PDB file of C-alpha atoms in Angstrom:
ATOM      1  CA  MET A   1      12.096  40.244  40.062  1.00 39.00           C
ATOM      2  CA  GLU A   2      12.595  38.053  37.646  1.00 49.00           C
ATOM      3  CA  GLY A   3      15.213  37.723  34.883  1.00 51.00           C
ATOM      4  CA  LYS A   4      14.611  38.796  31.814  1.00 55.00           C
ATOM      5  CA  ILE A   5      14.079  35.504  28.856  1.00 61.00           C
ATOM      6  CA  ASN A   6      16.213  36.346  26.384  1.00 68.00           C
ATOM      7  CA  ILE A   7      14.100  34.930  22.789  1.00 67.00           C
ATOM      8  CA  ASN A   8      16.132  34.929  19.639  1.00 65.00           C
ATOM      9  CA  ILE A   9      13.665  37.872  17.636  1.00 65.00           C
ATOM     10  CA  ASP A  10      15.566  36.518  14.282  1.00 67.00           C
ATOM     11  CA  ALA A  11      14.743  33.150  14.445  1.00 63.00           C
ATOM     12  CA  ALA A  12      10.807  34.418  15.493  1.00 61.00           C
ATOM     13  CA  LEU A  13      10.025  36.368  13.122  1.00 61.00           C
ATOM     14  CA  GLN A  14      10.930  33.575  10.464  1.00 67.00           C
ATOM     15  CA  LEU A  15       8.539  31.486  12.092  1.00 64.00           C
ATOM     16  CA  ALA A  16       5.935  34.972  10.656  1.00 62.00           C
ATOM     17  CA  LYS A  17       7.273  34.826   7.287  1.00 71.00           C
ATOM     18  CA  GLU A  18       3.931  33.778   5.291  1.00 69.00           C
ATOM     19  CA  ARG A  19       4.622  30.225   2.839  1.00 71.00           C
ATOM     20  CA  LYS A  20       2.833  29.975   0.064  1.00 75.00           C
ATOM     21  CA  ALA A  21       1.189  26.327  -0.383  1.00 76.00           C
ATOM     22  CA  LYS A  22       3.210  25.793  -3.985  1.00 79.00           C
ATOM     23  CA  ASP A  23       6.540  26.431  -1.834  1.00 79.00           C
ATOM     24  CA  VAL A  24       5.729  23.953   1.202  1.00 79.00           C
ATOM     25  CA  ILE A  25       3.997  20.900  -2.055  1.00 82.00           C
ATOM     26  CA  SER A  26       7.617  22.160  -3.394  1.00 83.00           C
ATOM     27  CA  SER A  27       9.282  21.533   0.046  1.00 82.00           C
ATOM     28  CA  ALA A  28       7.555  18.663   0.576  1.00 84.00           C
ATOM     29  CA  MET A  29       8.024  16.434  -2.963  1.00 85.00           C
ATOM     30  CA  ASN A  30      12.220  16.937  -2.103  1.00 84.00           C
ATOM     31  CA  ALA A  31      11.575  13.518  -0.288  1.00 84.00           C
ATOM     32  CA  PHE A  32      11.508  12.349  -3.408  1.00 86.00           C
ATOM     33  CA  LYS A  33      15.033  13.273  -4.575  1.00 85.00           C
ATOM     34  CA  ILE A  34      18.084  10.949  -4.634  1.00 84.00           C
ATOM     35  CA  THR A  35      20.797  13.209  -3.668  1.00 84.00           C
ATOM     36  CA  LYS A  36      23.712  11.610  -1.769  1.00 84.00           C
ATOM     37  CA  LYS A  37      23.038  11.368   1.457  1.00 83.00           C
ATOM     38  CA  ASN A  38      20.517   8.588   0.877  1.00 84.00           C
ATOM     39  CA  TYR A  39      21.417   7.154  -2.792  1.00 85.00           C
ATOM     40  CA  LEU A  40      22.409   3.202  -0.575  1.00 89.00           C
ATOM     41  CA  GLN A  41      18.918   3.914   1.597  1.00 87.00           C
ATOM     42  CA  ARG A  42      17.394   4.681  -1.906  1.00 89.00           C
ATOM     43  CA  GLY A  43      19.444   1.834  -4.280  1.00 91.00           C
ATOM     44  CA  ILE A  44      18.494  -0.966  -1.992  1.00 92.00           C
ATOM     45  CA  LEU A  45      14.792   0.623  -1.611  1.00 91.00           C
ATOM     46  CA  ILE A  46      14.283   0.509  -5.655  1.00 92.00           C
ATOM     47  CA  VAL A  47      16.039  -2.697  -6.528  1.00 94.00           C
ATOM     48  CA  ILE A  48      13.553  -4.572  -3.453  1.00 94.00           C
ATOM     49  CA  ILE A  49      10.475  -2.660  -5.498  1.00 94.00           C
ATOM     50  CA  LEU A  50      11.443  -3.191  -8.613  1.00 94.00           C
ATOM     51  CA  ILE A  51      11.427  -6.585  -7.833  1.00 95.00           C
ATOM     52  CA  ILE A  52       7.744  -6.375  -6.570  1.00 94.00           C
ATOM     53  CA  ALA A  53       7.268  -4.256  -9.174  1.00 94.00           C
ATOM     54  CA  THR A  54       7.888  -7.258 -11.598  1.00 93.00           C
ATOM     55  CA  VAL A  55       6.250  -9.656  -9.590  1.00 93.00           C
ATOM     56  CA  VAL A  56       3.259  -8.323 -10.017  1.00 91.00           C
ATOM     57  CA  GLY A  57       2.995  -6.768 -13.298  1.00 89.00           C
ATOM     58  CA  TYR A  58       3.819 -10.242 -14.822  1.00 90.00           C
ATOM     59  CA  THR A  59       1.730 -12.396 -13.316  1.00 87.00           C
ATOM     60  CA  ARG A  60      -2.181 -13.271 -14.309  1.00 83.00           C
ATOM     61  CA  GLU A  61      -3.963 -11.292 -11.600  1.00 85.00           C
ATOM     62  CA  THR A  62      -2.275  -7.859 -11.853  1.00 86.00           C
ATOM     63  CA  VAL A  63      -5.155  -6.057 -12.444  1.00 86.00           C
ATOM     64  CA  ASN A  64      -6.860  -8.075  -8.901  1.00 87.00           C
ATOM     65  CA  ILE A  65      -3.603  -7.748  -6.915  1.00 89.00           C
ATOM     66  CA  PHE A  66      -3.288  -3.849  -8.067  1.00 90.00           C
ATOM     67  CA  SER A  67      -6.843  -3.260  -7.201  1.00 88.00           C
ATOM     68  CA  GLU A  68      -6.374  -4.543  -3.464  1.00 90.00           C
ATOM     69  CA  SER A  69      -3.118  -3.145  -3.220  1.00 91.00           C
ATOM     70  CA  CYS A  70      -4.109   0.137  -3.705  1.00 91.00           C
ATOM     71  CA  GLU A  71      -6.932  -0.227  -1.483  1.00 91.00           C
ATOM     72  CA  THR A  72      -5.128  -1.749   0.836  1.00 93.00           C
ATOM     73  CA  ILE A  73      -2.349   0.986   0.750  1.00 93.00           C
ATOM     74  CA  LEU A  74      -5.119   3.813   0.507  1.00 92.00           C
ATOM     75  CA  ASN A  75      -6.527   2.594   4.001  1.00 93.00           C
ATOM     76  CA  VAL A  76      -3.041   2.744   5.568  1.00 92.00           C
ATOM     77  CA  VAL A  77      -2.310   6.067   4.346  1.00 92.00           C
ATOM     78  CA  VAL A  78      -5.344   7.405   5.601  1.00 93.00           C
ATOM     79  CA  ALA A  79      -5.325   6.093   9.032  1.00 92.00           C
ATOM     80  CA  MET A  80      -1.855   7.077   8.697  1.00 89.00           C
ATOM     81  CA  PHE A  81      -2.803  10.975   8.320  1.00 90.00           C
ATOM     82  CA  GLY A  82      -4.718  10.436  11.156  1.00 89.00           C
ATOM     83  CA  THR A  83      -2.363  10.132  13.608  1.00 87.00           C
ATOM     84  CA  VAL A  84       0.216  12.579  12.001  1.00 85.00           C
ATOM     85  CA  PHE A  85      -2.790  15.123  12.376  1.00 85.00           C
ATOM     86  CA  THR A  86      -3.611  14.300  15.876  1.00 86.00           C
ATOM     87  CA  GLY A  87      -0.005  14.293  16.536  1.00 79.00           C
ATOM     88  CA  TYR A  88       0.454  18.134  15.758  1.00 79.00           C
ATOM     89  CA  SER A  89      -2.812  18.770  17.759  1.00 82.00           C
ATOM     90  CA  PHE A  90      -1.093  17.573  20.339  1.00 77.00           C
ATOM     91  CA  PHE A  91       2.161  19.299  20.148  1.00 74.00           C
ATOM     92  CA  GLN A  92       0.805  22.315  19.694  1.00 76.00           C
ATOM     93  CA  ALA A  93      -1.671  21.617  23.211  1.00 76.00           C
ATOM     94  CA  LEU A  94       1.976  21.281  24.632  1.00 71.00           C
ATOM     95  CA  ILE A  95       3.279  24.016  23.630  1.00 75.00           C
ATOM     96  CA  SER A  96       3.654  26.528  26.522  1.00 72.00           C
ATOM     97  CA  GLU A  97       5.321  29.652  26.705  1.00 72.00           C
ATOM     98  CA  GLU A  98       8.397  27.714  28.491  1.00 74.00           C
ATOM     99  CA  LEU A  99       8.550  25.372  25.331  1.00 73.00           C
ATOM    100  CA  LEU A 100       8.305  27.832  22.997  1.00 75.00           C
ATOM    101  CA  VAL A 101      10.977  29.846  24.420  1.00 75.00           C
ATOM    102  CA  ARG A 102      12.940  26.774  24.317  1.00 76.00           C
ATOM    103  CA  MET A 103      12.117  25.814  20.391  1.00 76.00           C
ATOM    104  CA  VAL A 104      12.343  29.213  19.402  1.00 76.00           C
ATOM    105  CA  ASN A 105      15.768  29.842  20.823  1.00 75.00           C
ATOM    106  CA  ASP A 106      17.566  26.344  19.961  1.00 72.00           C
ATOM    107  CA  THR A 107      18.229  26.886  16.105  1.00 73.00           C
ATOM    108  CA  THR A 108      19.954  25.077  13.441  1.00 72.00           C
ATOM    109  CA  LYS A 109      21.042  25.369  10.105  1.00 65.00           C
ATOM    110  CA  ASP A 110      19.355  23.841   7.116  1.00 64.00           C
ATOM    111  CA  CYS A 111      20.782  22.660   3.700  1.00 60.00           C
ATOM    112  CA  LYS A 112      20.028  26.198   2.192  1.00 62.00           C
ATOM    113  CA  GLY A 113      22.384  27.378   5.077  1.00 60.00           C
ATOM    114  CA  ASP A 114      19.455  29.872   6.713  1.00 65.00           C
ATOM    115  CA  GLU A 115      19.096  29.315  10.324  1.00 70.00           C
ATOM    116  CA  LYS A 116      15.918  27.720  11.289  1.00 75.00           C
ATOM    117  CA  SER A 117      14.348  27.263  15.105  1.00 76.00           C
ATOM    118  CA  LYS A 118      13.662  23.683  16.420  1.00 76.00           C
ATOM    119  CA  LEU A 119      10.107  24.830  16.426  1.00 77.00           C
ATOM    120  CA  GLN A 120       9.956  25.796  12.523  1.00 79.00           C
ATOM    121  CA  GLU A 121      11.820  23.066  12.002  1.00 80.00           C
ATOM    122  CA  THR A 122       8.786  19.859  13.658  1.00 79.00           C
ATOM    123  CA  ASN A 123       5.932  22.573  12.049  1.00 81.00           C
ATOM    124  CA  GLU A 124       7.250  22.133   9.325  1.00 82.00           C
ATOM    125  CA  THR A 125       8.414  18.366   9.160  1.00 83.00           C
ATOM    126  CA  PHE A 126       4.768  17.679  10.493  1.00 84.00           C
ATOM    127  CA  ILE A 127       2.524  19.983   7.724  1.00 85.00           C
ATOM    128  CA  GLU A 128       5.438  17.982   4.951  1.00 86.00           C
ATOM    129  CA  CYS A 129       4.442  14.750   6.522  1.00 87.00           C
ATOM    130  CA  MET A 130       1.056  15.442   6.012  1.00 89.00           C
ATOM    131  CA  MET A 131       1.334  17.053   2.466  1.00 90.00           C
ATOM    132  CA  LEU A 132       3.102  13.623   1.618  1.00 91.00           C
ATOM    133  CA  GLU A 133       0.188  11.615   2.607  1.00 91.00           C
ATOM    134  CA  LEU A 134      -2.245  13.970   1.263  1.00 92.00           C
ATOM    135  CA  PHE A 135      -0.648  13.336  -2.193  1.00 92.00           C
ATOM    136  CA  THR A 136      -0.636   9.266  -1.528  1.00 93.00           C
ATOM    137  CA  ILE A 137      -4.108   9.326  -0.649  1.00 94.00           C
ATOM    138  CA  LEU A 138      -5.225  10.810  -3.930  1.00 94.00           C
ATOM    139  CA  ILE A 139      -3.016   8.946  -6.075  1.00 93.00           C
ATOM    140  CA  SER A 140      -4.477   6.086  -4.961  1.00 93.00           C
ATOM    141  CA  LEU A 141      -7.802   6.992  -4.752  1.00 92.00           C
ATOM    142  CA  LEU A 142      -7.585   8.329  -8.065  1.00 93.00           C
ATOM    143  CA  LEU A 143      -5.818   4.072  -9.413  1.00 91.00           C
ATOM    144  CA  LYS A 144      -8.442   3.051  -7.142  1.00 90.00           C
ATOM    145  CA  ILE A 145     -11.010   4.463  -9.320  1.00 90.00           C
ATOM    146  CA  ILE A 146      -9.373   4.009 -12.624  1.00 89.00           C
ATOM    147  CA  ILE A 147      -8.727   0.081 -12.185  1.00 87.00           C
ATOM    148  CA  SER A 148     -11.911  -0.481 -11.115  1.00 84.00           C
ATOM    149  CA  CYS A 149     -13.394   0.242 -14.391  1.00 84.00           C
ATOM    150  CA  VAL A 150     -10.539  -1.978 -16.324  1.00 79.00           C
ATOM    151  CA  ASN A 151     -11.498  -5.431 -17.459  1.00 78.00           C
ATOM    152  CA  PRO A 152      -8.966  -7.708 -15.914  1.00 74.00           C
ATOM    153  CA  GLU A 153      -8.408  -9.033 -20.240  1.00 76.00           C
ATOM    154  CA  PHE A 154      -7.803  -5.833 -21.057  1.00 74.00           C
ATOM    155  CA  LEU A 155      -4.923  -5.303 -23.083  1.00 78.00           C
ATOM    156  CA  LEU A 156      -3.071  -2.303 -23.971  1.00 78.00           C
ATOM    157  CA  PHE A 157      -0.479  -3.671 -26.665  1.00 79.00           C
ATOM    158  CA  ASN A 158      -0.914  -7.099 -29.219  1.00 83.00           C
ATOM    159  CA  GLN A 159       2.341  -8.299 -27.474  1.00 85.00           C
ATOM    160  CA  MET A 160       1.847  -9.284 -23.847  1.00 85.00           C
ATOM    161  CA  TRP A 161       5.113  -8.399 -22.966  1.00 86.00           C
ATOM    162  CA  LYS A 162       4.622  -4.647 -24.128  1.00 88.00           C
ATOM    163  CA  ASN A 163       1.637  -4.948 -21.616  1.00 86.00           C
ATOM    164  CA  ASN A 164       3.026  -7.153 -18.946  1.00 89.00           C
ATOM    165  CA  THR A 165       6.049  -4.272 -19.071  1.00 92.00           C
ATOM    166  CA  MET A 166       4.457  -1.376 -18.545  1.00 91.00           C
ATOM    167  CA  ALA A 167       2.297  -2.432 -16.294  1.00 89.00           C
ATOM    168  CA  SER A 168       5.668  -3.018 -13.356  1.00 93.00           C
ATOM    169  CA  ILE A 169       7.077   0.258 -14.643  1.00 94.00           C
ATOM    170  CA  LEU A 170       3.886   2.465 -13.363  1.00 92.00           C
ATOM    171  CA  ILE A 171       3.381  -0.569 -10.622  1.00 93.00           C
ATOM    172  CA  PHE A 172       7.064   0.230  -9.696  1.00 95.00           C
ATOM    173  CA  VAL A 173       6.346   4.095  -9.971  1.00 94.00           C
ATOM    174  CA  TYR A 174       2.999   4.183  -7.529  1.00 94.00           C
ATOM    175  CA  PHE A 175       5.045   1.160  -5.493  1.00 94.00           C
ATOM    176  CA  TYR A 176       8.037   3.792  -4.909  1.00 94.00           C
ATOM    177  CA  ILE A 177       5.979   6.843  -3.463  1.00 93.00           C
ATOM    178  CA  VAL A 178       4.044   4.714  -1.520  1.00 93.00           C
ATOM    179  CA  ALA A 179       7.512   4.077   0.301  1.00 92.00           C
ATOM    180  CA  ILE A 180       9.538   6.995   0.232  1.00 91.00           C
ATOM    181  CA  VAL A 181       6.245   8.493   1.814  1.00 91.00           C
ATOM    182  CA  LEU A 182       6.165   5.402   4.596  1.00 88.00           C
ATOM    183  CA  TRP A 183       9.924   6.280   5.093  1.00 87.00           C
ATOM    184  CA  GLU A 184       9.186  10.138   5.925  1.00 83.00           C
ATOM    185  CA  ILE A 185       6.857   8.939   8.943  1.00 84.00           C
ATOM    186  CA  LYS A 186      10.789   7.889  10.615  1.00 81.00           C
ATOM    187  CA  SER A 187      10.514  12.408  10.585  1.00 77.00           C
ATOM    188  CA  PHE A 188       7.331  12.766  12.451  1.00 78.00           C
ATOM    189  CA  ILE A 189       7.809   9.669  15.064  1.00 81.00           C
ATOM    190  CA  PHE A 190      11.625  11.649  15.540  1.00 81.00           C
ATOM    191  CA  ASN A 191       9.694  14.634  15.978  1.00 77.00           C
ATOM    192  CA  VAL A 192       7.694  13.725  18.886  1.00 77.00           C
ATOM    193  CA  PHE A 193      10.185  11.887  20.211  1.00 80.00           C
ATOM    194  CA  GLN A 194      12.485  15.041  20.350  1.00 77.00           C
ATOM    195  CA  LEU A 195       9.368  17.059  21.585  1.00 77.00           C
ATOM    196  CA  PHE A 196       8.557  15.203  24.426  1.00 77.00           C
ATOM    197  CA  ASN A 197      12.261  15.271  25.447  1.00 78.00           C
ATOM    198  CA  ILE A 198      12.244  19.487  25.554  1.00 75.00           C
ATOM    199  CA  TYR A 199       8.989  19.255  27.149  1.00 73.00           C
ATOM    200  CA  ALA A 200      10.138  17.016  30.180  1.00 75.00           C
ATOM    201  CA  GLY A 201      13.105  18.451  30.320  1.00 75.00           C
ATOM    202  CA  VAL A 202      10.765  21.650  30.521  1.00 72.00           C
ATOM    203  CA  LYS A 203       9.082  20.717  33.456  1.00 74.00           C
ATOM    204  CA  ILE A 204      11.668  19.372  36.197  1.00 77.00           C
ATOM    205  CA  VAL A 205      13.479  22.888  35.432  1.00 71.00           C
ATOM    206  CA  GLY A 206      10.476  24.640  36.410  1.00 72.00           C
ATOM    207  CA  ILE A 207       9.673  21.873  38.800  1.00 73.00           C
ATOM    208  CA  VAL A 208      13.724  22.674  40.551  1.00 73.00           C
ATOM    209  CA  LYS A 209      12.871  26.233  40.238  1.00 70.00           C
ATOM    210  CA  LYS A 210       9.745  26.029  42.345  1.00 70.00           C
ATOM    211  CA  GLU A 211      11.734  24.381  45.293  1.00 62.00           C
TER     212      GLU A 211
END
């Protein structure tokens, strides 16, 4: 007679809870927050982006350079969105009963102190990563359309330094958003790594049991 499978019912019920789209989006936007854990990393990132934004904002070819940057970033993020979506589909295809039980029973505490299973954490990481990328795609597309309508010689203020400063600020905000979204891909890579480790472990245990 096979042994009874123990399942963390609370973690399983947590998965069944309905989440509204606005809650998922709000959770994804937390990636932009500066906290005690990431303030040093964000500080370095901000300095680097500030330098790049200032250089682009004060060049004579600001409009052309920024337009090309938006197009390049748009192409990269669209490709990454496809990669993450494919990875998520592959993850769903890999889930067997043994792997499902293992990931539901493997729980940790989130930043709010709530218990969360590895399966829920992985699901949320994938969907939040795709939400961030979709957000970046929409912003890049919107900026690309706006920039294509702007004359390279267009001036918002009479003083050139004001135009350059305004351009630098807007470019900084956009580049900061893109940098954070690209950095969050590390979570996707790490989750794929963990998933394959768990999957391999479950397969090996299954092989041992058959012998």
